[in-house]
XYZ file of C-alpha atoms in Angstrom:
723
model
C 117.664 126.898 57.672
C 120.805 125.773 59.356
C 121.069 125.649 63.088
C 123.389 128.254 64.525
C 124.629 125.866 67.136
C 126.634 123.959 64.559
C 128.748 126.968 63.490
C 132.128 127.941 64.957
C 131.888 130.990 67.276
C 133.501 133.414 64.772
C 131.412 132.226 61.861
C 128.295 132.181 64.024
C 128.522 135.920 64.730
C 129.945 136.968 61.345
C 126.516 137.451 59.764
C 125.028 139.470 62.632
C 128.153 141.665 62.842
C 127.963 142.349 59.121
C 124.270 143.225 59.297
C 124.836 145.427 62.363
C 127.739 147.299 60.742
C 125.845 147.670 57.502
C 122.754 148.922 59.344
C 124.783 151.557 61.228
C 126.335 152.746 57.955
C 122.924 152.842 56.323
C 121.527 154.765 59.293
C 124.305 157.335 58.882
C 123.454 157.659 55.202
C 119.810 158.186 56.146
C 120.777 160.933 58.602
C 122.813 162.646 55.873
C 119.843 162.312 53.545
C 117.617 164.004 56.108
C 120.135 166.797 56.670
C 120.609 167.348 52.956
C 116.995 168.373 52.622
C 117.716 171.416 54.820
C 120.838 172.566 52.954
C 120.359 173.908 49.425
C 123.957 173.467 48.359
C 124.341 170.040 49.952
C 120.902 169.090 48.661
C 121.862 169.911 45.128
C 125.288 168.250 45.260
C 124.735 164.997 47.173
C 121.005 164.360 47.414
C 120.853 162.021 44.404
C 123.896 160.067 45.550
C 122.480 159.702 49.053
C 119.136 158.531 47.661
C 120.900 155.929 45.509
C 123.083 154.833 48.434
C 120.080 154.409 50.708
C 118.122 152.541 48.043
C 121.039 150.158 47.451
C 121.389 149.612 51.197
C 117.685 148.866 51.605
C 117.855 146.526 48.602
C 120.781 144.641 50.167
C 118.902 144.357 53.459
C 115.816 143.181 51.583
C 117.919 140.571 49.772
C 119.443 139.296 53.019
C 116.015 139.158 54.633
C 114.563 137.427 51.570
C 117.220 134.716 51.731
C 116.519 134.181 55.418
C 112.750 134.037 54.841
C 113.176 131.681 51.878
C 115.348 129.329 53.921
C 112.787 129.427 56.721
C 109.870 128.696 54.351
C 111.857 125.930 52.634
C 112.607 124.328 55.996
C 108.915 124.604 56.899
C 107.828 122.937 53.653
C 110.294 120.091 54.116
C 109.091 119.758 57.727
C 112.577 120.328 59.069
C 112.943 119.893 62.783
C 112.089 123.126 64.653
C 110.942 124.972 61.513
C 107.311 125.273 62.627
C 108.183 126.752 65.995
C 110.769 129.062 64.403
C 108.229 130.278 61.841
C 105.725 130.902 64.612
C 108.233 132.948 66.601
C 109.325 134.892 63.511
C 105.724 135.619 62.582
C 104.992 136.834 66.105
C 108.092 139.031 66.227
C 107.411 140.393 62.742
C 103.806 141.254 63.575
C 104.883 142.930 66.816
C 107.398 144.995 64.834
C 105.348 145.726 61.706
C 102.122 146.909 63.325
C 103.680 149.606 65.581
C 106.103 150.601 62.838
C 103.289 150.932 60.312
C 101.283 153.072 62.735
C 104.279 155.291 63.479
C 105.017 155.603 59.764
C 101.430 156.533 58.935
C 101.116 159.176 61.624
C 104.632 160.475 60.932
C 103.785 161.003 57.268
C 100.563 162.725 58.234
C 102.318 164.901 60.788
C 105.117 165.713 58.360
C 102.726 166.699 55.600
C 100.651 168.861 57.909
C 103.717 170.455 59.458
C 105.132 171.406 56.081
C 101.731 172.645 54.963
C 101.513 174.729 58.119
C 104.709 176.523 57.081
C 102.888 177.924 54.062
C 99.760 179.196 55.763
C 98.169 182.184 53.930
C 98.118 184.288 57.072
C 101.848 183.834 57.573
C 102.452 184.621 53.927
C 100.255 187.744 54.203
C 102.029 188.805 57.390
C 105.403 188.471 55.697
C 104.131 190.458 52.710
C 102.689 193.136 54.976
C 105.905 193.343 56.989
C 107.904 193.627 53.800
C 105.515 196.270 52.455
C 105.638 198.139 55.741
C 109.406 198.152 55.697
C 109.524 199.287 52.140
C 106.935 202.012 52.829
C 108.951 203.262 55.767
C 112.112 203.369 53.694
C 110.252 205.071 50.900
C 108.968 207.725 53.316
C 112.485 208.303 54.607
C 113.747 208.531 51.032
C 111.057 211.036 49.979
C 111.703 213.154 53.040
C 115.441 213.169 52.329
C 114.786 214.057 48.657
C 112.669 216.969 49.804
C 115.395 218.107 52.229
C 118.002 217.706 49.457
C 116.048 219.927 47.063
C 115.552 222.561 49.758
C 119.282 222.458 50.481
C 119.991 222.732 46.726
C 117.913 225.928 46.428
C 119.701 227.484 49.414
C 123.076 226.581 47.889
C 121.982 228.159 44.620
C 121.744 231.547 46.390
C 125.113 231.311 48.092
C 127.784 233.467 46.510
C 131.004 232.957 48.377
C 132.901 229.845 49.223
C 132.969 230.543 52.943
C 129.238 230.921 53.007
C 128.902 227.734 51.006
C 131.002 225.706 53.447
C 129.205 227.132 56.458
C 125.851 226.477 54.890
C 126.744 222.863 54.014
C 128.032 222.226 57.543
C 124.873 223.638 59.038
C 122.636 221.688 56.675
C 124.551 218.461 57.309
C 124.395 218.835 61.053
C 120.751 219.821 60.939
C 119.801 216.850 58.761
C 122.059 214.348 60.549
C 123.784 213.375 57.331
C 127.058 211.504 57.168
C 128.232 213.523 54.245
C 127.088 216.389 51.986
C 129.097 217.207 48.917
C 128.738 219.476 45.892
C 130.063 218.231 42.546
C 130.331 219.502 39.063
C 128.355 217.868 36.304
C 131.394 215.770 35.553
C 131.741 214.635 39.190
C 134.548 216.931 40.307
C 134.279 217.893 43.995
C 133.433 221.538 44.510
C 132.651 221.509 48.241
C 131.878 218.955 50.949
C 130.951 218.526 54.579
C 131.393 215.236 56.402
C 131.328 213.853 59.923
C 133.231 210.730 58.860
C 136.648 211.126 60.358
C 137.943 208.051 58.564
C 137.044 209.450 55.151
C 139.291 212.321 54.008
C 137.936 212.363 50.479
C 134.214 212.666 49.909
C 132.428 209.718 48.274
C 132.041 211.021 44.726
C 129.038 209.951 42.675
C 129.735 207.543 39.842
C 128.589 207.883 36.254
C 125.390 205.982 36.964
C 124.422 208.538 39.626
C 125.422 211.523 37.471
C 123.665 210.145 34.421
C 120.456 209.568 36.288
C 120.607 213.105 37.772
C 121.070 214.619 34.305
C 118.258 212.447 32.978
C 115.755 212.326 35.822
C 116.922 215.300 37.896
C 117.045 212.909 40.856
C 118.930 209.931 42.211
C 117.782 208.327 45.475
C 118.755 204.739 46.374
C 119.586 202.709 49.481
C 122.973 201.084 49.582
C 125.127 199.303 52.140
C 127.013 201.553 54.468
C 130.762 201.391 54.579
C 130.773 199.977 58.096
C 127.389 198.419 58.942
C 123.758 198.836 58.049
C 122.275 200.834 55.166
C 122.572 204.401 53.967
C 120.563 206.497 51.538
C 122.372 208.215 48.662
C 120.429 211.182 47.260
C 121.682 213.376 44.410
C 119.834 216.417 42.991
C 120.887 219.125 40.478
C 121.877 222.601 41.710
C 121.318 225.496 39.301
C 123.941 228.234 38.725
C 123.670 231.932 39.622
C 123.266 232.848 35.967
C 121.859 231.194 32.977
C 125.295 230.705 31.571
C 126.612 229.056 34.735
C 126.871 225.234 34.505
C 124.674 222.961 36.682
C 126.088 221.302 39.726
C 125.104 218.125 41.658
C 124.345 218.006 45.377
C 124.889 214.576 46.952
C 123.742 213.646 50.449
C 124.689 210.383 52.231
C 122.165 209.709 54.936
C 122.804 206.780 57.342
C 119.689 204.740 57.980
C 119.246 204.047 61.701
C 120.782 200.642 62.633
C 117.503 199.367 64.006
C 115.801 200.101 60.688
C 118.555 198.302 58.865
C 118.327 195.232 61.080
C 114.556 195.048 60.868
C 114.580 195.544 57.148
C 117.284 192.952 56.683
C 115.365 190.532 58.889
C 112.173 191.041 56.933
C 114.004 190.653 53.650
C 115.773 187.515 54.861
C 112.545 185.994 56.148
C 110.826 186.775 52.900
C 113.604 185.242 50.830
C 113.647 182.114 53.047
C 109.902 181.839 52.775
C 110.038 182.103 49.015
C 112.793 179.498 48.903
C 110.778 177.125 51.054
C 107.715 177.813 49.003
C 109.662 176.939 45.895
C 110.965 173.742 47.542
C 107.648 172.786 49.131
C 106.909 169.687 47.015
C 110.537 168.496 46.734
C 110.971 169.033 50.464
C 107.832 167.072 51.289
C 108.861 164.305 48.914
C 112.369 164.293 50.361
C 111.177 163.979 53.941
C 108.608 161.307 53.051
C 111.195 159.396 51.032
C 113.705 159.627 53.861
C 111.072 158.471 56.332
C 110.054 155.625 54.009
C 113.639 154.463 53.548
C 114.308 154.605 57.275
C 111.043 152.759 57.973
C 111.827 150.110 55.370
C 115.339 149.755 56.727
C 113.999 149.438 60.264
C 111.375 146.917 59.160
C 113.888 144.765 57.276
C 116.329 144.890 60.163
C 113.504 143.925 62.520
C 112.468 140.961 60.343
C 116.060 139.794 59.883
C 116.738 140.243 63.578
C 113.536 138.366 64.467
C 114.647 135.407 62.335
C 118.141 135.492 63.799
C 116.908 135.851 67.369
C 114.304 133.127 66.851
C 117.032 130.811 65.610
C 119.244 131.701 68.545
C 116.459 131.399 71.087
C 115.069 128.168 69.634
C 118.452 126.562 68.977
C 118.418 124.725 72.350
C 114.851 123.527 71.756
C 115.741 122.422 68.237
C 118.802 120.632 69.583
C 116.607 118.968 72.199
C 114.161 117.835 69.517
C 117.012 116.442 67.397
C 118.498 114.789 70.454
C 115.143 113.267 71.367
C 114.746 111.956 67.823
C 118.272 110.518 67.945
C 117.521 108.846 71.271
C 114.292 107.424 69.844
C 116.400 105.842 67.079
C 118.782 104.333 69.606
C 121.602 106.925 69.479
C 122.408 107.421 73.145
C 125.799 109.040 72.466
C 124.184 112.285 71.265
C 125.607 115.268 73.189
C 123.913 118.649 72.775
C 125.866 121.942 72.844
C 125.114 124.154 75.841
C 124.298 127.721 74.752
C 124.177 129.352 78.153
C 123.545 129.003 81.847
C 119.864 129.949 81.754
C 116.924 127.600 82.162
C 117.374 126.207 78.652
C 121.035 125.567 79.399
C 120.060 123.685 82.554
C 117.537 121.707 80.499
C 120.174 120.822 77.884
C 122.619 119.777 80.612
C 119.922 117.599 82.142
C 119.236 116.062 78.733
C 122.927 115.291 78.211
C 123.098 113.705 81.655
C 119.945 111.710 80.946
C 121.197 110.428 77.566
C 124.525 109.494 79.096
C 122.834 107.526 81.879
C 120.319 106.007 79.457
C 123.206 105.045 77.170
C 124.959 103.283 80.047
C 121.710 101.569 81.010
C 121.102 100.659 77.374
C 124.572 99.152 77.091
C 123.885 97.106 80.177
C 120.489 96.115 78.819
C 122.015 95.205 75.459
C 124.689 93.165 77.191
C 122.049 91.464 79.327
C 119.909 90.883 76.267
C 122.922 89.520 74.394
C 123.635 87.136 77.237
C 119.967 86.163 77.419
C 119.861 85.635 73.657
C 123.043 83.583 73.805
C 121.580 81.491 76.596
C 118.295 81.247 74.720
C 120.095 80.258 71.514
C 122.107 77.705 73.443
C 118.942 76.373 75.032
C 117.202 76.293 71.639
C 120.159 74.430 70.179
C 120.094 71.943 73.012
C 116.324 71.509 72.751
C 116.496 71.213 68.964
C 119.104 68.482 69.094
C 117.501 66.641 71.973
C 115.966 63.335 70.981
C 113.489 63.767 73.808
C 110.391 65.893 73.367
C 110.052 68.967 75.598
C 106.837 70.873 76.338
C 106.270 73.765 78.724
C 102.935 74.937 80.120
C 102.083 78.007 82.169
C 100.103 78.040 85.391
C 96.838 78.033 83.406
C 97.925 74.904 81.500
C 98.491 76.765 78.216
C 101.230 75.502 75.910
C 104.152 77.939 75.836
C 107.095 76.268 74.095
C 108.002 72.996 72.423
C 110.919 71.524 70.522
C 111.154 69.721 67.203
C 111.455 66.305 68.844
C 108.107 66.804 70.608
C 106.387 67.633 67.315
C 108.062 64.640 65.651
C 107.077 62.178 68.380
C 103.490 63.472 68.473
C 103.462 63.714 64.650
C 101.736 67.112 64.862
C 102.675 70.710 64.075
C 102.504 72.138 67.578
C 103.010 75.765 66.467
C 99.260 76.001 65.857
C 98.619 75.142 69.512
C 100.930 77.687 71.134
C 99.075 79.619 73.860
C 96.264 77.057 73.590
C 94.993 75.090 76.567
C 95.900 71.456 77.132
C 92.233 70.538 76.570
C 92.452 71.933 73.031
C 95.637 69.944 72.514
C 93.929 66.779 73.802
C 91.085 67.179 71.297
C 93.565 67.357 68.411
C 95.902 64.571 69.571
C 93.440 61.718 69.998
C 96.127 59.121 69.351
C 98.248 60.612 72.131
C 95.413 61.006 74.604
C 97.197 58.831 77.182
C 100.185 61.201 77.167
C 98.005 64.322 77.361
C 95.972 62.793 80.188
C 99.130 61.922 82.130
C 100.482 65.471 81.655
C 97.184 66.985 82.765
C 97.035 64.783 85.863
C 100.625 65.624 86.746
C 99.968 69.379 86.491
C 96.659 69.131 88.357
C 98.345 67.314 91.240
C 100.891 70.179 91.278
C 103.712 67.877 92.260
C 107.285 69.073 91.980
C 108.221 66.014 89.916
C 106.676 62.856 88.483
C 107.491 60.117 85.926
C 105.388 57.597 83.995
C 105.662 55.062 81.190
C 102.925 55.730 78.648
C 101.851 53.965 75.471
C 100.376 55.936 72.589
C 99.137 54.991 69.142
C 99.478 57.281 66.122
C 99.911 56.999 62.384
C 103.301 55.279 62.658
C 102.056 52.695 65.157
C 102.317 52.134 68.860
C 105.000 53.897 70.830
C 106.177 53.571 74.389
C 107.074 56.923 75.980
C 108.966 57.603 79.178
C 107.407 60.867 80.415
C 108.541 63.031 83.331
C 107.280 66.379 84.586
C 108.842 69.132 86.702
C 107.238 72.185 88.284
C 109.343 75.388 88.266
C 108.202 78.291 90.436
C 109.210 81.770 89.179
C 107.796 84.159 91.752
C 104.051 84.294 91.246
C 104.306 82.350 87.981
C 104.591 78.597 87.682
C 105.966 76.724 84.686
C 105.453 73.007 84.100
C 108.191 71.393 81.996
C 107.311 68.043 80.442
C 110.039 65.792 78.991
C 109.114 62.596 77.169
C 111.235 60.220 75.116
C 110.195 57.571 72.653
C 111.584 54.378 74.181
C 109.981 52.129 71.587
C 113.180 51.451 69.694
C 115.146 51.099 72.894
C 112.708 48.581 74.311
C 112.587 46.833 70.986
C 116.367 46.657 70.887
C 116.362 45.303 74.395
C 113.786 42.693 73.439
C 115.702 41.829 70.301
C 118.867 41.402 72.299
C 117.053 39.252 74.819
C 115.422 37.124 72.109
C 118.744 36.835 70.346
C 120.345 35.531 73.490
C 117.426 33.133 74.006
C 117.693 31.965 70.405
C 121.429 31.444 70.704
C 121.077 29.379 73.859
C 118.135 27.432 72.503
C 120.041 26.676 69.333
C 123.014 25.529 71.367
C 121.002 23.451 73.821
C 118.727 21.896 71.216
C 121.273 21.307 68.455
C 123.612 19.208 70.588
C 121.243 16.212 71.239
C 119.559 16.276 67.823
C 122.290 14.479 65.905
C 122.625 11.592 68.435
C 118.845 11.228 68.478
C 118.688 11.077 64.680
C 121.628 8.675 64.465
C 120.167 6.447 67.173
C 116.797 6.329 65.427
C 118.410 5.468 62.086
C 120.587 2.768 63.724
C 117.572 1.199 65.409
C 115.725 1.299 62.097
C 118.511 -0.404 60.200
C 119.175 -3.010 62.902
C 115.649 -4.057 63.846
C 113.368 -3.124 60.967
C 114.147 -6.152 58.849
C 114.007 -8.515 61.805
C 110.484 -7.547 62.701
C 107.320 -8.390 60.908
C 103.763 -7.424 60.925
C 102.510 -4.736 63.212
C 105.811 -4.399 65.109
C 107.667 -3.683 61.911
C 105.135 -1.051 60.897
C 105.279 0.526 64.344
C 109.064 0.685 64.334
C 109.124 2.092 60.818
C 106.584 4.778 61.633
C 108.266 5.694 64.929
C 111.802 5.967 63.560
C 110.594 7.934 60.521
C 108.703 10.317 62.808
C 111.770 10.768 64.976
C 113.959 11.571 61.950
C 111.383 13.987 60.513
C 110.993 15.811 63.796
C 114.744 15.998 64.212
C 114.983 17.563 60.737
C 112.252 20.045 61.729
C 114.084 20.772 64.918
C 117.301 21.333 62.935
C 115.469 23.761 60.676
C 114.196 25.660 63.703
C 117.668 25.602 65.270
C 119.159 26.989 62.051
C 116.558 29.781 62.149
C 117.500 30.502 65.749
C 121.167 30.609 64.778
C 120.513 32.928 61.858
C 118.513 35.316 64.049
C 121.078 35.252 66.847
C 124.167 35.601 64.639
C 123.321 37.584 61.447
C 125.692 37.160 58.526
C 127.680 40.220 57.314
C 126.224 42.149 54.370
C 127.895 42.252 50.951
C 126.477 45.358 49.268
C 126.389 45.661 45.502
C 124.907 48.218 43.100
C 121.706 46.334 42.375
C 118.884 46.778 39.877
C 116.083 46.385 42.363
C 113.388 45.829 39.720
C 115.402 42.985 38.218
C 115.965 41.485 41.665
C 112.216 41.571 42.379
C 111.405 40.101 38.966
C 113.865 37.229 39.400
C 112.489 36.422 42.846
C 108.857 36.536 41.687
C 109.582 34.301 38.691
C 110.647 31.497 41.044
C 107.285 31.649 42.830
C 105.192 31.993 39.683
C 106.793 28.810 38.304
C 104.488 26.839 40.646
C 101.067 27.399 39.135
C 99.273 25.736 42.046
C 100.216 28.530 44.429
C 98.868 32.090 44.575
C 100.067 34.251 41.728
C 102.477 37.099 42.474
C 101.793 40.321 40.522
C 104.387 43.107 40.210
C 103.825 46.832 39.658
C 107.311 48.218 39.173
C 107.849 51.887 38.378
C 110.933 52.792 36.320
C 113.889 53.054 38.698
C 117.002 54.467 37.072
C 119.202 54.342 40.145
C 121.230 51.381 41.305
C 120.489 50.564 44.937
C 123.390 49.513 47.167
C 122.072 46.437 48.954
C 123.034 42.840 49.663
C 121.064 41.036 46.917
C 120.941 37.728 48.812
C 119.678 39.399 51.992
C 116.997 41.390 50.124
C 116.002 38.232 48.217
C 115.590 36.455 51.576
C 113.331 39.294 52.773
C 111.223 39.084 49.609
C 111.014 35.291 49.916
C 109.792 35.503 53.517
C 107.227 38.193 52.705
C 105.913 36.405 49.595
C 105.666 33.090 51.452
C 103.768 34.723 54.324
C 101.459 36.545 51.877
C 100.727 33.364 49.874
C 100.083 31.385 53.041
C 97.776 34.087 54.437
C 95.727 34.405 51.231
C 95.600 30.723 50.261
C 91.992 30.357 51.379
C 90.866 33.476 49.458
C 92.304 32.470 46.043
C 95.454 34.326 46.926
C 96.878 37.203 44.975
C 100.138 38.795 46.068
C 101.079 42.232 44.738
C 104.535 43.781 44.823
C 104.849 47.487 44.086
C 108.172 49.345 43.837
C 108.821 53.056 43.237
C 111.548 55.651 43.798
C 110.844 58.810 45.817
C 113.502 61.108 44.343
C 112.590 63.985 46.645
C 113.513 61.894 49.679
C 116.108 59.696 47.916
C 114.189 56.681 49.125
C 113.115 53.351 47.575
C 109.705 52.072 48.659
C 108.691 48.413 48.144
C 105.190 47.280 49.120
C 104.106 43.625 49.454
C 100.360 43.131 49.931
C 97.879 40.266 49.832
C 94.131 39.789 49.922
C 94.097 37.633 53.030
C 92.507 38.394 56.412
C 95.288 40.783 57.372
C 97.058 41.158 60.659
C 95.117 40.740 63.870
C 94.686 43.817 66.012
C 96.630 42.174 68.823
C 99.642 41.264 66.708
C 99.906 44.135 64.199
C 102.247 46.094 66.458
C 104.271 42.986 67.341
C 104.519 41.116 64.036
C 108.225 41.898 63.696
C 109.051 40.598 67.165
C 110.541 37.122 67.526
C 108.177 34.184 68.056
C 105.099 36.192 67.144
C 103.186 34.282 64.481
C 99.678 33.357 63.451
C 100.805 30.128 61.718
C 100.319 26.778 63.384
C 103.751 25.550 62.265
C 105.655 28.856 62.098
C 108.662 29.703 64.221
C 107.799 33.404 64.439
C 111.270 34.424 63.267
C 110.659 35.170 59.584
C 109.427 38.751 59.942
C 111.894 39.392 62.762
C 114.742 38.390 60.424
C 113.235 40.619 57.694
C 113.218 43.610 60.022
C 116.803 42.938 61.105
C 117.995 42.764 57.479
C 116.169 45.964 56.494
C 117.463 47.837 59.540
C 120.998 46.663 58.735
C 120.471 48.392 55.370
C 119.538 51.603 57.278
C 115.959 51.177 56.138
C 112.590 50.766 57.784
C 109.806 48.204 57.597
C 106.278 48.440 58.900
C 103.070 46.447 58.692
C 99.521 47.655 58.162
C 96.140 46.450 56.989
C 94.746 47.669 53.675
C 91.363 49.440 53.787
C 90.040 46.951 51.178
C 91.303 44.007 53.235
C 94.523 42.114 53.410
C 97.917 42.722 54.922
C 100.517 45.155 53.604
C 104.192 45.330 54.452
C 106.036 48.504 53.414
C 109.833 48.539 53.058
C 111.801 51.804 52.793
C 115.467 51.731 51.740
C 117.854 54.656 51.199
C 118.519 55.364 47.504
C 121.069 58.168 47.252
C 121.875 59.496 43.767
C 124.901 57.899 42.138
């Protein structure tokens, strides 16, 4: 069922105009059908055609109504917008039209049947028969009286001898009887004598052969016939005998005018009787005709009412349907929907208000969308900034519940913080036991409700100890308060600062110590050569031991100075595509050649990639680590294990060097790679520091840990991109 509002004005009213014109034409045909039942000639000529025309018209109306009803039912089944309300209105209108129309039709049929039946009441029929019989009896009495008078006149004429007597007698008889004309004729119809008071008739009205024949046969002719001017007259003819037996018979004819009143009454009775007989003959067809006409008109009226109810319901509900469609469009975000205004009534005002509302809502929505777009852009920019920040960012609400965080915060805390969103800081503290110092500092800062604070905090997690620079800021947003916490892992920065400081110390120490070493060694050797042979006994032994000690210590000092120099001024790397397993094997073979030392065991997984490293630098790292491991595990029957494998998912080479010694002390495990940190009595504390520097120059990482079964483990990670 299409909405009428969407049609052009001409097309919108084309259907109703057609139905209205067609209904008027069909109504005219129904009127003609009703009139035809009262006209015999018209009834016989056009009744069938009118019936067919009316039936076709009703069928067309029924078809139009059927299409409308089918469209309405189809829209209802598909749950089209406004179909339920339209169907309800149509049903209401149809019921309001059908019930009164059905009652009128029923009582009209009953009234029509009883009215037609009342026309043929037996008393009326008997009255008409009696009136007709009375009229006929009266006429018969008049006729018999005139026949008697005619026979008396005929006997008097029989005795008349002369013509003059005959004429006088006929005039007297005519005037006495009140006849129009009295004439005497021969048996063949020739006029013998006449008397008439009709001035317009010069020649008497002669009897025809029918009259003469009946007189010869029956000796009498008496019949009513129309008068020449108006009314009826009675023609009576009787035979008149001759004066002698041989004389031929004559015929006396009398024309008696029936009184006009008698004629009118008789004609009226005859006409009423004929009409009654005609109606009696047409009783059933007439009843059927009227009932059929009434049925067709009722059906036509009913169909027009149903069609009109559908049309009017569509017209009346069009604004409501448009409003429903507009509301649905607005609910889907279409704020440019403009509804057509059907009039200036209350519905028109409502539609205008809706259009104004959607226009204003559309403007507000555009502003909201623009504001949202700006907010999203700012939020995206902020997310981008937070994502790429190296510092961790956390935000808490006034109830100390975690609201937001960035990736750096999760990385520093080594925890997936998404599971703790909207959780309290106490819940976070229970999960982050290694970062309890940071959580405690944040909690204290928020509890003190200061506008800003900053602390240096040390935490310990799976990757070791970290030094964090943490600062907090309170942001007041009306009644809400947001605490923003920013913390940055300064471990590498502090380590770099320490490395730089130790490098500078090493450089200066190497410079300050190296300068006097050579003169000291040369002086000791010169003294030895000059005085050793000249001395004897205990003095010689003392000089020999003293000079040898000086030279040995100078050599040790030179070794330490060289280590300082190497740490302070690292040599440039010369990277080559290296078979790392072969490099490890070659290095281990040198150590395993000395059977008195701890044995070095390798567990090397197949590594198909060549690793771009400086072989000499990596060999130096392996040497330092193996030496430290052998020294640490010498008292436990040392065993050193080297494990190498390739993590292809991360494109990373991992080399692990472990021993079965006592492991790293708890105090030094976080500082073993710092300069001058050593557990050896004679160590310089620069070996592991140099190892870390070499690995970091290869863009790798190195860390130390203690094995659960005992012993120290050093893990090296180097990048191994595919070739």
